[in-house]
Amino acid sequence: MQRVQSPLDNNFSMSRLAMGLWRLVDWDYAPQQLVALTESLLELGVTTFDLADIYGDYRCEALYGEALRLEPALRGEMEIVSKCGIKLCGSDNDFRLNHYDSSAAHVTASVDSSLAKLGTDYLDLLLLHRPDPLMDADSLAAALQGLLEAGKVRAVGVSNFLPHQFELLQSRLQAPLVVNQIEVSPLHSQPMFDGQLDFCQRQNVVPMAWSPFAGGELFTGTGEAARRVQACLEELGAELGLEPQQVALAWLMRHPSTMVPVLGSGKIDRLKSAVAAASVDLPLETWFQLLRAARGRDVD
C-alpha cells in the first residue's frame, strides 16, 4: 500500500489507511488476539494505529499496551497516534463534568500516562483532541515543543480544529502541525466546502478522516440522506464490482487533500476489503454521483 508522506516533516509518514482503536474495549479481544490483528494489518500495509487517552473509559491504551508487550518488535513497524485534551467523567476519576484541558501540565501528564500504558518511549504523533476555548497558545506550544525535544513525541498535530484555531496554535509553535484529524464522510462532506480541506491543502497538512462511514449510518441509517447514499453505494458497487464500503473509502481517497481514513472495524475480512479500496480510482462522474446522493441535489 502507498504511504502518505508529510510535506512538512520528512521524518513523518503514515499508511494510506489508519486503524482506529477506539472500540478496542467493545471487541473484547485477548492480548494475543490483538497481536494477531496487528500483525495482519502490518502485512496489509496498515502501519498507523490511532488511539486517544479517553478511549474506552481510559482503557484502550493500556489494553493495546498489553498486546505490544507480548511482541515488542512490532513497535518499530508502526506509527502510534494518540490524543489528549479532553477530560471525560469516568470510572477512575472524580470529574464533575466533561470538559477540555489544554494546559501545559495536563498535556505533559497525559503524554507520560499514554507512554506508560502503551509501554513505549515515544508517540509517533500526538494530537490535541478538540479545540479548547481556554487554550493558552503560548503555554501549550511551549509544552509541545518540550515533548518534541525530549523525544516523547516525534510529531504533533490537532484534531477537529478549524483553520483559524489551527493558525493560532501554529503561530506560536516552532515545529509544524502535520495533521488535522476531522470528521469526513459522504454524509458529512462539509469539510470539502467550508474551507477545512482547502486549508489543509494550502498548508500541506495531512487530514485524517474520522468516522468515514458516518458511524455506520452509510449502511444502516434510516434517514433520507442515508437511504439515498445506501442505494447509490449499492448501485455503484454493482457497476464497479466493489463492496459499498470500498466505494465510500475510494470516494474519500479520491479527494486531492490525500486524506487518511481511520477504520474502525476489528474484523480482518472487513479490513482486507478496506485496504483493497486504496487501489481504486473512482471515475469523475461516479464521484459526483455519490456526492449528489449525499447532498440530495445536483451541483449548482
PDB file of C-alpha atoms in Angstrom:
ATOM      1  CA  MET A   1       0.000   0.000   0.000  1.00  0.00           C
ATOM      2  CA  GLN A   2       1.204   3.503  -0.754  1.00  0.00           C
ATOM      3  CA  ARG A   3       2.164   5.790   2.118  1.00  0.00           C
ATOM      4  CA  VAL A   4       1.369   9.414   2.832  1.00  0.00           C
ATOM      5  CA  GLN A   5       4.489  11.478   3.419  1.00  0.00           C
ATOM      6  CA  SER A   6       4.134  14.709   5.332  1.00  0.00           C
ATOM      7  CA  PRO A   7       5.350  17.615   3.173  1.00  0.00           C
ATOM      8  CA  LEU A   8       6.175  19.462   6.405  1.00  0.00           C
ATOM      9  CA  ASP A   9       8.289  16.790   8.095  1.00  0.00           C
ATOM     10  CA  ASN A  10      10.490  14.418   6.123  1.00  0.00           C
ATOM     11  CA  ASN A  11      10.622  12.071   9.105  1.00  0.00           C
ATOM     12  CA  PHE A  12       6.871  11.588   9.395  1.00  0.00           C
ATOM     13  CA  SER A  13       4.700   9.437   7.154  1.00  0.00           C
ATOM     14  CA  MET A  14       1.537   7.357   7.564  1.00  0.00           C
ATOM     15  CA  SER A  15      -0.100   4.426   5.871  1.00  0.00           C
ATOM     16  CA  ARG A  16      -2.827   5.354   3.370  1.00  0.00           C
ATOM     17  CA  LEU A  17      -5.409   3.982   5.795  1.00  0.00           C
ATOM     18  CA  ALA A  18      -5.178   4.134   9.578  1.00  0.00           C
ATOM     19  CA  MET A  19      -6.510   1.623  12.082  1.00  0.00           C
ATOM     20  CA  GLY A  20      -8.736   3.199  14.708  1.00  0.00           C
ATOM     21  CA  LEU A  21      -8.721   1.509  18.109  1.00  0.00           C
ATOM     22  CA  TRP A  22     -11.466   3.463  19.893  1.00  0.00           C
ATOM     23  CA  ARG A  23     -13.674   0.341  20.042  1.00  0.00           C
ATOM     24  CA  LEU A  24     -10.978  -1.891  21.474  1.00  0.00           C
ATOM     25  CA  VAL A  25     -12.842  -2.490  24.727  1.00  0.00           C
ATOM     26  CA  ASP A  26     -16.007  -3.488  22.849  1.00  0.00           C
ATOM     27  CA  TRP A  27     -14.145  -6.098  20.801  1.00  0.00           C
ATOM     28  CA  ASP A  28     -13.166  -7.947  23.995  1.00  0.00           C
ATOM     29  CA  TYR A  29     -10.009  -9.332  22.376  1.00  0.00           C
ATOM     30  CA  ALA A  30      -7.343 -11.067  24.417  1.00  0.00           C
ATOM     31  CA  PRO A  31      -3.844  -9.552  24.084  1.00  0.00           C
ATOM     32  CA  GLN A  32      -2.718 -12.377  21.780  1.00  0.00           C
ATOM     33  CA  GLN A  33      -5.702 -11.713  19.508  1.00  0.00           C
ATOM     34  CA  LEU A  34      -4.684  -8.069  19.305  1.00  0.00           C
ATOM     35  CA  VAL A  35      -1.171  -9.149  18.384  1.00  0.00           C
ATOM     36  CA  ALA A  36      -2.573 -11.305  15.579  1.00  0.00           C
ATOM     37  CA  LEU A  37      -4.775  -8.450  14.351  1.00  0.00           C
ATOM     38  CA  THR A  38      -1.840  -6.048  14.401  1.00  0.00           C
ATOM     39  CA  GLU A  39       0.401  -8.473  12.525  1.00  0.00           C
ATOM     40  CA  SER A  40      -2.283  -8.994   9.875  1.00  0.00           C
ATOM     41  CA  LEU A  41      -2.700  -5.242   9.415  1.00  0.00           C
ATOM     42  CA  LEU A  42       1.032  -4.687   9.132  1.00  0.00           C
ATOM     43  CA  GLU A  43       1.175  -7.383   6.452  1.00  0.00           C
ATOM     44  CA  LEU A  44      -1.553  -5.486   4.592  1.00  0.00           C
ATOM     45  CA  GLY A  45       0.442  -2.262   4.799  1.00  0.00           C
ATOM     46  CA  VAL A  46      -1.644  -0.589   7.509  1.00  0.00           C
ATOM     47  CA  THR A  47       1.013   0.704   9.892  1.00  0.00           C
ATOM     48  CA  THR A  48      -0.755   3.671  11.533  1.00  0.00           C
ATOM     49  CA  PHE A  49      -2.745   2.933  14.706  1.00  0.00           C
ATOM     50  CA  ASP A  50      -4.995   5.629  16.155  1.00  0.00           C
ATOM     51  CA  LEU A  51      -5.790   5.974  19.868  1.00  0.00           C
ATOM     52  CA  ALA A  52      -6.675   8.610  22.466  1.00  0.00           C
ATOM     53  CA  ASP A  53      -6.234   8.764  26.202  1.00  0.00           C
ATOM     54  CA  ILE A  54     -10.019   8.804  26.792  1.00  0.00           C
ATOM     55  CA  TYR A  55     -10.962   5.889  24.527  1.00  0.00           C
ATOM     56  CA  GLY A  56     -12.756   3.020  26.220  1.00  0.00           C
ATOM     57  CA  ASP A  57     -13.156   4.870  29.528  1.00  0.00           C
ATOM     58  CA  TYR A  58      -9.390   5.486  29.509  1.00  0.00           C
ATOM     59  CA  ARG A  59      -8.704   1.762  28.998  1.00  0.00           C
ATOM     60  CA  CYS A  60      -7.811   1.310  25.324  1.00  0.00           C
ATOM     61  CA  GLU A  61      -4.192   2.447  25.541  1.00  0.00           C
ATOM     62  CA  ALA A  62      -3.488   0.024  28.375  1.00  0.00           C
ATOM     63  CA  LEU A  63      -5.193  -2.856  26.558  1.00  0.00           C
ATOM     64  CA  TYR A  64      -3.163  -2.225  23.432  1.00  0.00           C
ATOM     65  CA  GLY A  65      -0.033  -1.871  25.529  1.00  0.00           C
ATOM     66  CA  GLU A  66      -0.597  -5.380  26.915  1.00  0.00           C
ATOM     67  CA  ALA A  67      -0.561  -6.711  23.362  1.00  0.00           C
ATOM     68  CA  LEU A  68       2.562  -4.786  22.355  1.00  0.00           C
ATOM     69  CA  ARG A  69       4.423  -6.108  25.379  1.00  0.00           C
ATOM     70  CA  LEU A  70       3.901  -9.635  24.065  1.00  0.00           C
ATOM     71  CA  GLU A  71       5.662  -8.756  20.793  1.00  0.00           C
ATOM     72  CA  PRO A  72       7.903  -5.716  21.406  1.00  0.00           C
ATOM     73  CA  ALA A  73       9.377  -5.884  17.888  1.00  0.00           C
ATOM     74  CA  LEU A  74       6.035  -4.762  16.447  1.00  0.00           C
ATOM     75  CA  ARG A  75       6.532  -1.276  17.884  1.00  0.00           C
ATOM     76  CA  GLY A  76       9.229  -0.455  15.357  1.00  0.00           C
ATOM     77  CA  GLU A  77       6.978  -1.374  12.442  1.00  0.00           C
ATOM     78  CA  MET A  78       4.131   1.016  13.241  1.00  0.00           C
ATOM     79  CA  GLU A  79       3.147   4.594  13.922  1.00  0.00           C
ATOM     80  CA  ILE A  80       1.148   5.132  17.107  1.00  0.00           C
ATOM     81  CA  VAL A  81      -1.115   8.175  17.174  1.00  0.00           C
ATOM     82  CA  SER A  82      -2.724   9.289  20.412  1.00  0.00           C
ATOM     83  CA  LYS A  83      -4.707  12.323  21.535  1.00  0.00           C
ATOM     84  CA  CYS A  84      -5.281  14.321  24.679  1.00  0.00           C
ATOM     85  CA  GLY A  85      -7.032  17.457  25.858  1.00  0.00           C
ATOM     86  CA  ILE A  86     -10.476  16.102  26.778  1.00  0.00           C
ATOM     87  CA  LYS A  87     -11.390  15.136  30.328  1.00  0.00           C
ATOM     88  CA  LEU A  88     -14.356  12.761  30.477  1.00  0.00           C
ATOM     89  CA  CYS A  89     -16.164  11.636  33.606  1.00  0.00           C
ATOM     90  CA  GLY A  90     -15.059   8.039  34.046  1.00  0.00           C
ATOM     91  CA  SER A  91     -14.747   5.183  36.462  1.00  0.00           C
ATOM     92  CA  ASP A  92     -11.237   6.182  37.558  1.00  0.00           C
ATOM     93  CA  ASN A  93     -11.648   9.926  38.085  1.00  0.00           C
ATOM     94  CA  ASP A  94     -13.817  12.345  40.004  1.00  0.00           C
ATOM     95  CA  PHE A  95     -14.530  14.955  37.310  1.00  0.00           C
ATOM     96  CA  ARG A  96     -17.872  16.668  37.898  1.00  0.00           C
ATOM     97  CA  LEU A  97     -18.473  17.147  34.159  1.00  0.00           C
ATOM     98  CA  ASN A  98     -16.854  16.552  30.797  1.00  0.00           C
ATOM     99  CA  HIS A  99     -14.524  19.390  29.866  1.00  0.00           C
ATOM    100  CA  TYR A 100     -11.392  20.372  27.973  1.00  0.00           C
ATOM    101  CA  ASP A 101      -7.916  20.899  29.407  1.00  0.00           C
ATOM    102  CA  SER A 102      -5.166  22.056  27.062  1.00  0.00           C
ATOM    103  CA  SER A 103      -2.911  23.284  29.840  1.00  0.00           C
ATOM    104  CA  ALA A 104       0.773  22.502  29.602  1.00  0.00           C
ATOM    105  CA  ALA A 105       0.609  20.468  32.802  1.00  0.00           C
ATOM    106  CA  HIS A 106      -2.264  18.308  31.609  1.00  0.00           C
ATOM    107  CA  VAL A 107      -0.865  17.696  28.126  1.00  0.00           C
ATOM    108  CA  THR A 108       2.538  16.739  29.520  1.00  0.00           C
ATOM    109  CA  ALA A 109       0.992  14.435  32.130  1.00  0.00           C
ATOM    110  CA  SER A 110      -1.306  12.871  29.525  1.00  0.00           C
ATOM    111  CA  VAL A 111       1.614  12.009  27.273  1.00  0.00           C
ATOM    112  CA  ASP A 112       3.511  10.437  30.165  1.00  0.00           C
ATOM    113  CA  SER A 113       0.406   8.394  31.031  1.00  0.00           C
ATOM    114  CA  SER A 114      -0.056   7.269  27.423  1.00  0.00           C
ATOM    115  CA  LEU A 115       3.570   6.186  27.168  1.00  0.00           C
ATOM    116  CA  ALA A 116       3.315   4.196  30.388  1.00  0.00           C
ATOM    117  CA  LYS A 117       0.081   2.475  29.348  1.00  0.00           C
ATOM    118  CA  LEU A 118       1.378   1.640  25.888  1.00  0.00           C
ATOM    119  CA  GLY A 119       4.798   0.553  27.151  1.00  0.00           C
ATOM    120  CA  THR A 120       6.662   2.718  24.662  1.00  0.00           C
ATOM    121  CA  ASP A 121       9.178   5.559  24.897  1.00  0.00           C
ATOM    122  CA  TYR A 122       7.530   7.762  22.283  1.00  0.00           C
ATOM    123  CA  LEU A 123       4.387   8.551  20.323  1.00  0.00           C
ATOM    124  CA  ASP A 124       4.848   8.949  16.596  1.00  0.00           C
ATOM    125  CA  LEU A 125       2.108  11.585  16.553  1.00  0.00           C
ATOM    126  CA  LEU A 126       0.368  13.487  19.336  1.00  0.00           C
ATOM    127  CA  LEU A 127      -2.905  15.261  18.521  1.00  0.00           C
ATOM    128  CA  LEU A 128      -4.802  17.852  20.556  1.00  0.00           C
ATOM    129  CA  HIS A 129      -8.197  16.170  20.571  1.00  0.00           C
ATOM    130  CA  ARG A 130     -10.506  19.204  20.426  1.00  0.00           C
ATOM    131  CA  PRO A 131     -10.071  22.978  20.266  1.00  0.00           C
ATOM    132  CA  ASP A 132     -10.254  24.410  23.762  1.00  0.00           C
ATOM    133  CA  PRO A 133     -11.845  27.885  24.161  1.00  0.00           C
ATOM    134  CA  LEU A 134      -9.443  28.445  27.068  1.00  0.00           C
ATOM    135  CA  MET A 135      -6.356  27.354  25.122  1.00  0.00           C
ATOM    136  CA  ASP A 136      -3.268  29.382  26.024  1.00  0.00           C
ATOM    137  CA  ALA A 137      -1.447  29.023  22.723  1.00  0.00           C
ATOM    138  CA  ASP A 138       1.916  30.203  24.068  1.00  0.00           C
ATOM    139  CA  SER A 139       1.929  27.840  27.029  1.00  0.00           C
ATOM    140  CA  LEU A 140       0.616  24.903  25.012  1.00  0.00           C
ATOM    141  CA  ALA A 141       3.142  25.447  22.222  1.00  0.00           C
ATOM    142  CA  ALA A 142       5.967  25.508  24.755  1.00  0.00           C
ATOM    143  CA  ALA A 143       4.743  22.205  26.199  1.00  0.00           C
ATOM    144  CA  LEU A 144       4.513  20.594  22.774  1.00  0.00           C
ATOM    145  CA  GLN A 145       7.970  21.842  21.861  1.00  0.00           C
ATOM    146  CA  GLY A 146       9.300  20.390  25.105  1.00  0.00           C
ATOM    147  CA  LEU A 147       7.745  16.996  24.373  1.00  0.00           C
ATOM    148  CA  LEU A 148       9.292  17.008  20.911  1.00  0.00           C
ATOM    149  CA  GLU A 149      12.726  17.969  22.200  1.00  0.00           C
ATOM    150  CA  ALA A 150      12.523  15.294  24.898  1.00  0.00           C
ATOM    151  CA  GLY A 151      11.757  12.671  22.244  1.00  0.00           C
ATOM    152  CA  LYS A 152       8.474  11.719  23.883  1.00  0.00           C
ATOM    153  CA  VAL A 153       6.589  12.603  20.697  1.00  0.00           C
ATOM    154  CA  ARG A 154       8.018  12.693  17.194  1.00  0.00           C
ATOM    155  CA  ALA A 155       5.383  14.863  15.529  1.00  0.00           C
ATOM    156  CA  VAL A 156       2.406  16.926  16.634  1.00  0.00           C
ATOM    157  CA  GLY A 157      -0.942  17.873  15.175  1.00  0.00           C
ATOM    158  CA  VAL A 158      -4.539  18.620  16.065  1.00  0.00           C
ATOM    159  CA  SER A 159      -7.998  17.131  15.736  1.00  0.00           C
ATOM    160  CA  ASN A 160     -11.266  18.904  14.938  1.00  0.00           C
ATOM    161  CA  PHE A 161      -9.564  22.315  14.675  1.00  0.00           C
ATOM    162  CA  LEU A 162     -10.995  24.926  12.333  1.00  0.00           C
ATOM    163  CA  PRO A 163      -8.475  26.864  10.213  1.00  0.00           C
ATOM    164  CA  HIS A 164      -8.350  29.903  12.496  1.00  0.00           C
ATOM    165  CA  GLN A 165      -7.820  27.706  15.558  1.00  0.00           C
ATOM    166  CA  PHE A 166      -5.080  25.807  13.749  1.00  0.00           C
ATOM    167  CA  GLU A 167      -3.367  29.036  12.717  1.00  0.00           C
ATOM    168  CA  LEU A 168      -3.355  30.385  16.253  1.00  0.00           C
ATOM    169  CA  LEU A 169      -1.530  27.388  17.693  1.00  0.00           C
ATOM    170  CA  GLN A 170       0.816  27.117  14.702  1.00  0.00           C
ATOM    171  CA  SER A 171       1.750  30.787  15.039  1.00  0.00           C
ATOM    172  CA  ARG A 172       3.238  30.046  18.474  1.00  0.00           C
ATOM    173  CA  LEU A 173       4.864  26.713  17.656  1.00  0.00           C
ATOM    174  CA  GLN A 174       8.274  26.223  16.055  1.00  0.00           C
ATOM    175  CA  ALA A 175       7.533  22.696  14.836  1.00  0.00           C
ATOM    176  CA  PRO A 176       4.866  22.139  12.166  1.00  0.00           C
ATOM    177  CA  LEU A 177       1.419  20.811  12.978  1.00  0.00           C
ATOM    178  CA  VAL A 178       1.471  17.974  10.469  1.00  0.00           C
ATOM    179  CA  VAL A 179      -2.075  16.551  10.816  1.00  0.00           C
ATOM    180  CA  ASN A 180      -5.637  17.685  11.434  1.00  0.00           C
ATOM    181  CA  GLN A 181      -7.994  14.793  12.131  1.00  0.00           C
ATOM    182  CA  ILE A 182     -11.534  15.819  11.211  1.00  0.00           C
ATOM    183  CA  GLU A 183     -14.856  14.165  10.537  1.00  0.00           C
ATOM    184  CA  VAL A 184     -15.390  13.461   6.827  1.00  0.00           C
ATOM    185  CA  SER A 185     -17.714  11.016   5.079  1.00  0.00           C
ATOM    186  CA  PRO A 186     -20.237  11.044   2.244  1.00  0.00           C
ATOM    187  CA  LEU A 187     -22.805  12.047   4.876  1.00  0.00           C
ATOM    188  CA  HIS A 188     -20.516  14.743   6.279  1.00  0.00           C
ATOM    189  CA  SER A 189     -18.957  16.362   3.222  1.00  0.00           C
ATOM    190  CA  GLN A 190     -18.958  19.904   4.662  1.00  0.00           C
ATOM    191  CA  PRO A 191     -15.153  19.997   5.070  1.00  0.00           C
ATOM    192  CA  MET A 192     -14.916  19.820   1.285  1.00  0.00           C
ATOM    193  CA  PHE A 193     -16.884  23.070   1.010  1.00  0.00           C
ATOM    194  CA  ASP A 194     -16.327  25.050   4.216  1.00  0.00           C
ATOM    195  CA  GLY A 195     -12.589  25.591   3.788  1.00  0.00           C
ATOM    196  CA  GLN A 196     -11.232  22.902   6.096  1.00  0.00           C
ATOM    197  CA  LEU A 197      -9.765  20.661   3.396  1.00  0.00           C
ATOM    198  CA  ASP A 198      -8.765  23.663   1.274  1.00  0.00           C
ATOM    199  CA  PHE A 199      -6.784  24.895   4.264  1.00  0.00           C
ATOM    200  CA  CYS A 200      -5.104  21.510   4.682  1.00  0.00           C
ATOM    201  CA  GLN A 201      -4.003  21.559   1.057  1.00  0.00           C
ATOM    202  CA  ARG A 202      -2.770  25.143   1.257  1.00  0.00           C
ATOM    203  CA  GLN A 203      -0.774  24.463   4.424  1.00  0.00           C
ATOM    204  CA  ASN A 204       0.422  20.967   3.369  1.00  0.00           C
ATOM    205  CA  VAL A 205      -1.309  19.441   6.388  1.00  0.00           C
ATOM    206  CA  VAL A 206      -2.350  15.789   6.160  1.00  0.00           C
ATOM    207  CA  PRO A 207      -6.057  15.367   7.002  1.00  0.00           C
ATOM    208  CA  MET A 208      -7.101  12.205   8.790  1.00  0.00           C
ATOM    209  CA  ALA A 209     -10.809  11.385   8.344  1.00  0.00           C
ATOM    210  CA  TRP A 210     -12.555  10.028  11.423  1.00  0.00           C
ATOM    211  CA  SER A 211     -15.933   8.299  11.124  1.00  0.00           C
ATOM    212  CA  PRO A 212     -15.545   7.745   7.352  1.00  0.00           C
ATOM    213  CA  PHE A 213     -18.722   5.629   7.390  1.00  0.00           C
ATOM    214  CA  ALA A 214     -20.643   8.206   9.437  1.00  0.00           C
ATOM    215  CA  GLY A 215     -20.764   5.930  12.457  1.00  0.00           C
ATOM    216  CA  GLY A 216     -22.362   3.165  10.373  1.00  0.00           C
ATOM    217  CA  GLU A 217     -25.101   5.426   9.000  1.00  0.00           C
ATOM    218  CA  LEU A 218     -23.823   4.760   5.470  1.00  0.00           C
ATOM    219  CA  PHE A 219     -25.010   1.185   5.783  1.00  0.00           C
ATOM    220  CA  THR A 220     -27.707   1.106   8.464  1.00  0.00           C
ATOM    221  CA  GLY A 221     -29.029   4.652   8.755  1.00  0.00           C
ATOM    222  CA  THR A 222     -32.744   5.225   8.230  1.00  0.00           C
ATOM    223  CA  GLY A 223     -32.698   8.948   7.452  1.00  0.00           C
ATOM    224  CA  GLU A 224     -33.498  10.243   3.993  1.00  0.00           C
ATOM    225  CA  ALA A 225     -29.890  11.140   3.123  1.00  0.00           C
ATOM    226  CA  ALA A 226     -28.607   7.822   4.480  1.00  0.00           C
ATOM    227  CA  ARG A 227     -31.083   5.873   2.383  1.00  0.00           C
ATOM    228  CA  ARG A 228     -30.096   7.803  -0.748  1.00  0.00           C
ATOM    229  CA  VAL A 229     -26.423   7.120  -0.104  1.00  0.00           C
ATOM    230  CA  GLN A 230     -27.033   3.435   0.629  1.00  0.00           C
ATOM    231  CA  ALA A 231     -28.869   2.988  -2.666  1.00  0.00           C
ATOM    232  CA  CYS A 232     -26.134   4.828  -4.526  1.00  0.00           C
ATOM    233  CA  LEU A 233     -23.351   2.803  -2.918  1.00  0.00           C
ATOM    234  CA  GLU A 234     -25.129  -0.411  -3.866  1.00  0.00           C
ATOM    235  CA  GLU A 235     -25.654   0.784  -7.438  1.00  0.00           C
ATOM    236  CA  LEU A 236     -22.075   1.978  -7.891  1.00  0.00           C
ATOM    237  CA  GLY A 237     -20.690  -1.119  -6.223  1.00  0.00           C
ATOM    238  CA  ALA A 238     -22.580  -3.336  -8.645  1.00  0.00           C
ATOM    239  CA  GLU A 239     -21.316  -1.297 -11.600  1.00  0.00           C
ATOM    240  CA  LEU A 240     -17.687  -1.312 -10.461  1.00  0.00           C
ATOM    241  CA  GLY A 241     -17.500  -4.759  -8.874  1.00  0.00           C
ATOM    242  CA  LEU A 242     -16.861  -3.256  -5.442  1.00  0.00           C
ATOM    243  CA  GLU A 243     -18.383  -3.539  -1.994  1.00  0.00           C
ATOM    244  CA  PRO A 244     -20.270  -0.478  -0.719  1.00  0.00           C
ATOM    245  CA  GLN A 245     -17.618   0.268   1.905  1.00  0.00           C
ATOM    246  CA  GLN A 246     -14.941   0.172  -0.790  1.00  0.00           C
ATOM    247  CA  VAL A 247     -16.840   2.735  -2.853  1.00  0.00           C
ATOM    248  CA  ALA A 248     -17.194   5.000   0.192  1.00  0.00           C
ATOM    249  CA  LEU A 249     -13.490   4.805   1.019  1.00  0.00           C
ATOM    250  CA  ALA A 250     -12.416   5.283  -2.592  1.00  0.00           C
ATOM    251  CA  TRP A 251     -14.655   8.360  -2.683  1.00  0.00           C
ATOM    252  CA  LEU A 252     -12.763   9.886   0.250  1.00  0.00           C
ATOM    253  CA  MET A 253      -9.349   8.940  -1.090  1.00  0.00           C
ATOM    254  CA  ARG A 254     -10.163  10.474  -4.491  1.00  0.00           C
ATOM    255  CA  HIS A 255     -10.004  13.909  -2.840  1.00  0.00           C
ATOM    256  CA  PRO A 256      -6.733  15.745  -3.644  1.00  0.00           C
ATOM    257  CA  SER A 257      -6.033  16.528   0.018  1.00  0.00           C
ATOM    258  CA  THR A 258      -4.778  12.929   0.367  1.00  0.00           C
ATOM    259  CA  MET A 259      -6.833  12.313   3.461  1.00  0.00           C
ATOM    260  CA  VAL A 260      -6.196   9.213   5.552  1.00  0.00           C
ATOM    261  CA  PRO A 261      -9.456   7.466   6.551  1.00  0.00           C
ATOM    262  CA  VAL A 262      -9.455   5.965  10.050  1.00  0.00           C
ATOM    263  CA  LEU A 263     -11.011   2.495  10.025  1.00  0.00           C
ATOM    264  CA  GLY A 264     -12.972   1.192  12.990  1.00  0.00           C
ATOM    265  CA  SER A 265     -13.656  -2.495  12.458  1.00  0.00           C
ATOM    266  CA  GLY A 266     -11.914  -5.269  14.360  1.00  0.00           C
ATOM    267  CA  LYS A 267     -12.860  -7.867  11.743  1.00  0.00           C
ATOM    268  CA  ILE A 268      -9.978  -8.755   9.480  1.00  0.00           C
ATOM    269  CA  ASP A 269     -12.172  -9.555   6.453  1.00  0.00           C
ATOM    270  CA  ARG A 270     -13.649  -6.054   6.523  1.00  0.00           C
ATOM    271  CA  LEU A 271     -10.201  -4.579   6.974  1.00  0.00           C
ATOM    272  CA  LYS A 272      -8.835  -6.502   3.988  1.00  0.00           C
ATOM    273  CA  SER A 273     -11.761  -5.203   1.939  1.00  0.00           C
ATOM    274  CA  ALA A 274     -10.996  -1.659   3.063  1.00  0.00           C
ATOM    275  CA  VAL A 275      -7.333  -1.969   2.133  1.00  0.00           C
ATOM    276  CA  ALA A 276      -8.305  -3.067  -1.377  1.00  0.00           C
ATOM    277  CA  ALA A 277     -10.157   0.234  -1.785  1.00  0.00           C
ATOM    278  CA  ALA A 278      -6.853   2.106  -1.608  1.00  0.00           C
ATOM    279  CA  SER A 279      -6.064   0.978  -5.152  1.00  0.00           C
ATOM    280  CA  VAL A 280      -9.429   2.063  -6.596  1.00  0.00           C
ATOM    281  CA  ASP A 281      -9.543   5.265  -8.653  1.00  0.00           C
ATOM    282  CA  LEU A 282     -13.166   6.323  -8.918  1.00  0.00           C
ATOM    283  CA  PRO A 283     -14.190   7.873 -12.257  1.00  0.00           C
ATOM    284  CA  LEU A 284     -15.004  11.576 -12.026  1.00  0.00           C
ATOM    285  CA  GLU A 285     -18.726  11.267 -12.750  1.00  0.00           C
ATOM    286  CA  THR A 286     -19.001   8.364 -10.316  1.00  0.00           C
ATOM    287  CA  TRP A 287     -17.548  10.565  -7.582  1.00  0.00           C
ATOM    288  CA  PHE A 288     -20.099  13.285  -8.266  1.00  0.00           C
ATOM    289  CA  GLN A 289     -22.899  10.731  -8.436  1.00  0.00           C
ATOM    290  CA  LEU A 290     -22.255   9.801  -4.798  1.00  0.00           C
ATOM    291  CA  LEU A 291     -21.955  13.467  -3.837  1.00  0.00           C
ATOM    292  CA  ARG A 292     -25.340  14.134  -5.437  1.00  0.00           C
ATOM    293  CA  ALA A 293     -26.884  11.273  -3.473  1.00  0.00           C
ATOM    294  CA  ALA A 294     -25.386  12.569  -0.235  1.00  0.00           C
ATOM    295  CA  ARG A 295     -26.483  16.183  -0.714  1.00  0.00           C
ATOM    296  CA  GLY A 296     -29.825  15.400  -2.316  1.00  0.00           C
ATOM    297  CA  ARG A 297     -29.246  17.748  -5.228  1.00  0.00           C
ATOM    298  CA  ASP A 298     -27.159  18.229  -8.295  1.00  0.00           C
ATOM    299  CA  VAL A 299     -24.208  20.601  -8.430  1.00  0.00           C
ATOM    300  CA  ASP A 300     -25.076  24.278  -8.827  1.00  0.00           C
TER     301      ASP A 300
END
